[in-house]
Coordinates of C-alpha atoms in Angstrom, one line a residue:
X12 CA 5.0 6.3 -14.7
X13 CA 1.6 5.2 -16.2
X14 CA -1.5 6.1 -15.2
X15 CA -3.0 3.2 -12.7
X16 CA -6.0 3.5 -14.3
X17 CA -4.4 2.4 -17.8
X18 CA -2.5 -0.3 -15.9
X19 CA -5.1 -1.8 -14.0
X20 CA -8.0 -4.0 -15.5
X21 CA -10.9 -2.5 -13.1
X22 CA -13.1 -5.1 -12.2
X23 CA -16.7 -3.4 -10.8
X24 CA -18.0 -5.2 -8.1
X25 CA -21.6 -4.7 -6.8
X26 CA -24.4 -6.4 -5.4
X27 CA -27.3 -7.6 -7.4
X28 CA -29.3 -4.8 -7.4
X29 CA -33.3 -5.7 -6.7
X30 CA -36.2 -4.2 -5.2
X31 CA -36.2 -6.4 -2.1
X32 CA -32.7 -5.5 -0.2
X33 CA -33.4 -8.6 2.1
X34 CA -31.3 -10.9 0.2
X35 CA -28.2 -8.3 0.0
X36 CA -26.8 -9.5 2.9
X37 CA -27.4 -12.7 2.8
X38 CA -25.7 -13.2 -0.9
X39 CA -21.8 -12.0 -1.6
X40 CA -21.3 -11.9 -5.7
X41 CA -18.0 -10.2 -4.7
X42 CA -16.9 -13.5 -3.1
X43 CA -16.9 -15.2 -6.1
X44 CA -14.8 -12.4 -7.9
X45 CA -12.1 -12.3 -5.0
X46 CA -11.9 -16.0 -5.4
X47 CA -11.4 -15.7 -9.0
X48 CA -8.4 -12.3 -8.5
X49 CA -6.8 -14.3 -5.6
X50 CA -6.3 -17.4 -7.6
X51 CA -5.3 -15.2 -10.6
X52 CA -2.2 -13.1 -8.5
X53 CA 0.4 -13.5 -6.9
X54 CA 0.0 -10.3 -4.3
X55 CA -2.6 -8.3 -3.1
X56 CA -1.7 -4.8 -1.8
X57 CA -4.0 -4.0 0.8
X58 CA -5.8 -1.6 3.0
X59 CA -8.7 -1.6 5.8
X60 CA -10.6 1.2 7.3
X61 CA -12.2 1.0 10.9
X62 CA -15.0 2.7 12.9
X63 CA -12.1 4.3 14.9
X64 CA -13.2 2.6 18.3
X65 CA -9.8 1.9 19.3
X66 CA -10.9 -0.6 22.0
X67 CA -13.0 -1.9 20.2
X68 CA -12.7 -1.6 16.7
X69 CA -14.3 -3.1 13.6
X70 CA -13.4 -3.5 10.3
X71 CA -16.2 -0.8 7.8
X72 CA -14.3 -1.3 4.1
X73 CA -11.3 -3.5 2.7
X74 CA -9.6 -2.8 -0.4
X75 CA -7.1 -4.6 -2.6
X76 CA -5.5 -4.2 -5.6
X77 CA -4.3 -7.5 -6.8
X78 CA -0.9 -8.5 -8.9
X79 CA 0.5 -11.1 -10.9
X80 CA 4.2 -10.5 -11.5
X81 CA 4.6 -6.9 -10.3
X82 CA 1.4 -6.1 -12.9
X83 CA -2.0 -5.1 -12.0
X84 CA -4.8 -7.5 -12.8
X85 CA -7.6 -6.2 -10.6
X86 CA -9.5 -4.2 -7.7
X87 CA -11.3 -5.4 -5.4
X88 CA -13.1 -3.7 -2.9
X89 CA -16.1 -4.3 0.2
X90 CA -18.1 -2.4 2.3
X91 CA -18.7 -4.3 5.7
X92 CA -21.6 -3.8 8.4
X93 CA -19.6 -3.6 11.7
X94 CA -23.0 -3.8 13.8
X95 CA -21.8 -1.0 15.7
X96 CA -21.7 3.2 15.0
X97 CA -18.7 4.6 13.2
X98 CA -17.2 7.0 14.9
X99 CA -17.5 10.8 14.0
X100 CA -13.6 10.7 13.2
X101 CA -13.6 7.6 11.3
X102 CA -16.9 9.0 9.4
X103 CA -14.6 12.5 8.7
X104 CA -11.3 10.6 7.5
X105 CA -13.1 7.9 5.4
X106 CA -16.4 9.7 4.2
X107 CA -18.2 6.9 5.1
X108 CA -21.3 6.9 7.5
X109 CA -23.3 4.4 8.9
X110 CA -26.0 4.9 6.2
X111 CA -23.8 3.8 3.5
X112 CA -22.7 0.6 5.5
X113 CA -26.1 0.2 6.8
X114 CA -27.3 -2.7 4.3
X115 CA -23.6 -3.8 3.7
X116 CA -23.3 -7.4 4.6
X117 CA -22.0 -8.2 8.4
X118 CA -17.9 -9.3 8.5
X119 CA -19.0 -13.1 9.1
X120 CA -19.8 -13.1 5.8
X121 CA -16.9 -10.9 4.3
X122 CA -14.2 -11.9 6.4
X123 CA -13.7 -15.9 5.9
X124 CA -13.5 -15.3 2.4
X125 CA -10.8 -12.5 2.2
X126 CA -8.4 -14.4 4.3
X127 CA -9.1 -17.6 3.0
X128 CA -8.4 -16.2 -0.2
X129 CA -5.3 -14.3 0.6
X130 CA -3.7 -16.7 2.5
X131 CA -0.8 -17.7 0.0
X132 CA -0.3 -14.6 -1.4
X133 CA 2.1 -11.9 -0.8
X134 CA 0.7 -9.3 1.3
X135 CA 1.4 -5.8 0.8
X136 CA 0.2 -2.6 2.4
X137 CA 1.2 0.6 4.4
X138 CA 2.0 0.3 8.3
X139 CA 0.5 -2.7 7.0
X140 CA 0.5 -4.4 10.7
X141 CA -2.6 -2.1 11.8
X142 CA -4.5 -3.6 9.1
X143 CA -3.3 -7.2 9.6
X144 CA -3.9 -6.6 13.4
X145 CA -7.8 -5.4 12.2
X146 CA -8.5 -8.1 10.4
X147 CA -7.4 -10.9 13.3
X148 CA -9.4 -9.3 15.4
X149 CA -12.2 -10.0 13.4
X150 CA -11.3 -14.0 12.6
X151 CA -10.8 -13.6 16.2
X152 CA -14.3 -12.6 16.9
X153 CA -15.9 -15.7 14.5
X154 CA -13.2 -17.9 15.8
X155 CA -11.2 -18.8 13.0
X156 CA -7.9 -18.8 12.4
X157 CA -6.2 -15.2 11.1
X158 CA -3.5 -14.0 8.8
X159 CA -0.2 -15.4 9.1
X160 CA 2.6 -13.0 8.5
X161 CA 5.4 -15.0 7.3
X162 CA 5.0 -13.5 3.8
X163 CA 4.4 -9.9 4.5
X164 CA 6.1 -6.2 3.0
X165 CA 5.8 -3.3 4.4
X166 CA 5.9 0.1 2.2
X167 CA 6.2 2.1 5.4
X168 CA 9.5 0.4 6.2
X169 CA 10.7 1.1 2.7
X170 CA 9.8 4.4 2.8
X171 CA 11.8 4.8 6.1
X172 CA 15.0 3.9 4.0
X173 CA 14.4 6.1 0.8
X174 CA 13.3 9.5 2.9
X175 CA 15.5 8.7 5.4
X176 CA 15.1 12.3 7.2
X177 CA 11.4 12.8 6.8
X178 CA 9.7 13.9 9.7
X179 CA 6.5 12.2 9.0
X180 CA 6.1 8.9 7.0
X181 CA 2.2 9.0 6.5
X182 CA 1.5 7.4 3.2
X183 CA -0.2 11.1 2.4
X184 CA 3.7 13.1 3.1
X185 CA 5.0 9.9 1.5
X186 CA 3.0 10.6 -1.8
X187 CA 3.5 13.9 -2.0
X188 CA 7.3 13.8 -1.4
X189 CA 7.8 11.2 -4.3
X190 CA 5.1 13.1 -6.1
X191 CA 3.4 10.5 -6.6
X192 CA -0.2 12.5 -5.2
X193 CA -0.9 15.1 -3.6
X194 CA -4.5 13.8 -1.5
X195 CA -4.8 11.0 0.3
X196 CA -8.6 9.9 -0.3
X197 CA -8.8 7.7 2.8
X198 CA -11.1 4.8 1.4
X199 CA -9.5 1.6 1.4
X200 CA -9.3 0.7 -2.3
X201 CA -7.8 4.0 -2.8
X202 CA -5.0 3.5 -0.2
X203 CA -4.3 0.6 -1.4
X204 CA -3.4 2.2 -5.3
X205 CA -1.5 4.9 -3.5
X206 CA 0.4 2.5 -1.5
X207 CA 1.2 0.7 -4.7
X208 CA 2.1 3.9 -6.8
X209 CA 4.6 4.8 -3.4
X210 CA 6.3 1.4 -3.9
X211 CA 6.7 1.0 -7.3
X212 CA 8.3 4.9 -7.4
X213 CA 10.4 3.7 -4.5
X214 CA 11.5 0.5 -6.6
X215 CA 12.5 3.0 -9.5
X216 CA 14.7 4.7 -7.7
X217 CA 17.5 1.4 -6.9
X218 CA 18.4 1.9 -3.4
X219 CA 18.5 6.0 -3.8
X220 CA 17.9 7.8 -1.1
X221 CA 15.8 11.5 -1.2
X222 CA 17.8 13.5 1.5
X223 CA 15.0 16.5 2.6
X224 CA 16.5 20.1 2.7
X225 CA 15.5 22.2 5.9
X226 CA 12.8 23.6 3.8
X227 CA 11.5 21.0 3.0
X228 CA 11.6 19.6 6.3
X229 CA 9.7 22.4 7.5
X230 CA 7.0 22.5 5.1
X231 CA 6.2 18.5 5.6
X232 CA 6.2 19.6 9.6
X233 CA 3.4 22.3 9.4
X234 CA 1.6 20.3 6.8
X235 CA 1.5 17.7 9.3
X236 CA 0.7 19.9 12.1
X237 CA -2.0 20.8 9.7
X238 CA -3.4 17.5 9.4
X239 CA -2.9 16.5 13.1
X240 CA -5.2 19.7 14.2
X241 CA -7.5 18.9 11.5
X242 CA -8.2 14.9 12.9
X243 CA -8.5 16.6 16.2
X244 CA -11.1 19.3 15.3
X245 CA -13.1 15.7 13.5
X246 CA -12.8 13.7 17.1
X247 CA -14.3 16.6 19.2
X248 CA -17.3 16.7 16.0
X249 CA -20.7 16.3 18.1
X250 CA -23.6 14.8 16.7
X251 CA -26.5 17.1 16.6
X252 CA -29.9 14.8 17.3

């Protein structure tokens, strides 16, 4: 397979940079550049991460590569101010804190314009329902309208039929079963390239299955066991003042 990075044309999106961050939240250029990709593709493959306040959770980053006939034609990627803390897990999993989000604009000014601009594409992502789910929450909230889901795939449901004995199905074991990767990086944009490099292996392989041998069912088992003990050692993190 190619290298993403020589398959995709990266589009950088940032703010206007200026000495008075007053206007940063209250102007978007990336709006204008998600218009532009979304009218452009055909799919977006996407992926959110949350302040982990399952309750009550908000919406911190949204990523999305975008296609036009199974090709990449461009990244897009936002960091959102949830106006409340991220959680000391979330902070762990994603790297990001609330300093980095801190003069990011707020979702009422992110979210319209993502799902408006999505809307008639095909949506793509891993256990992608969470991330659907996230984002209604948050139309919710500004009372609009969310994502419909009548044009929707799944990788994770995919990935269930081509490692059909895999103990786990987290896009990281995923990855590194179809050695694809070997890290999962946990920001959204990145997620979102992994979730795409998954599928398109996935695609190669015309309906094959990968059966796992013991050993190898055992090693994806303790690496998980790893990684569960790891996210619990993050949620029991206390913040020194």
């Amino acid at each position: 397979m190619r290298i993403i990075d020589k398959a995709i044309k990266r589009i950088k999106l940032s703010f206007h940079n200026n000495t008075q961050q007053t206007s940063k939240i209250n102007t978007l250029p990336n709006n204008a550049k998600l218009q532009t990709l979304s009218m452009e593709a055909d799919t977006i493959i996407f992926d959110t991460e949350t302040t982990g306040n399952f309750s009550d959770q908000r919406i911190i980053e949204i990523g999305g590569l975008f296609l036009r006939k199974g090709v990449p034609i461009g990244e897009w990627q936002q960091l959102i101010n949830p106006g409340v803390n991220i959680t000391h897990f979330s902070q762990h999993l994603s790297g990001i804190n609330d300093a980095m989000i801190a003069n990011e604009p707020p979702a009422s000014t992110v979210i319209p314009w993502f799902i408006n601009s999505i809307q008639n594409l095909t949506i793509v992502g891993y256990n992608v329902n969470f991330d659907i789910n996230a984002l209604n929450e948050e139309a919710n909230r500004l009372g609009m309208s969310g994502i419909s889901v009548s044009n929707v795939i799944d990788v994770i449901d995919i990935a269930r039929q081509s490692l059909p004995n895999s103990p786990s199905y987290s896009l990281e074991q995923v990855a590194i079963l179809l050695n694809v990767s070997d890290t999962e990086k946990h920001r959204a944009l990145d997620d979102a390239i992994l979730t795409w490099k998954c599928w398109q292996k996935m695609e190669s392989m015309n309906n094959k299955q990968i059966i796992l041998s013991q050993e190898q069912v055992t090693t994806v088992s303790q690496r998980n066991s790893k990684i569960r003990n790891d996210k619990n050692k993050a949620c029991s993190f206390k913040q020194v003042s």
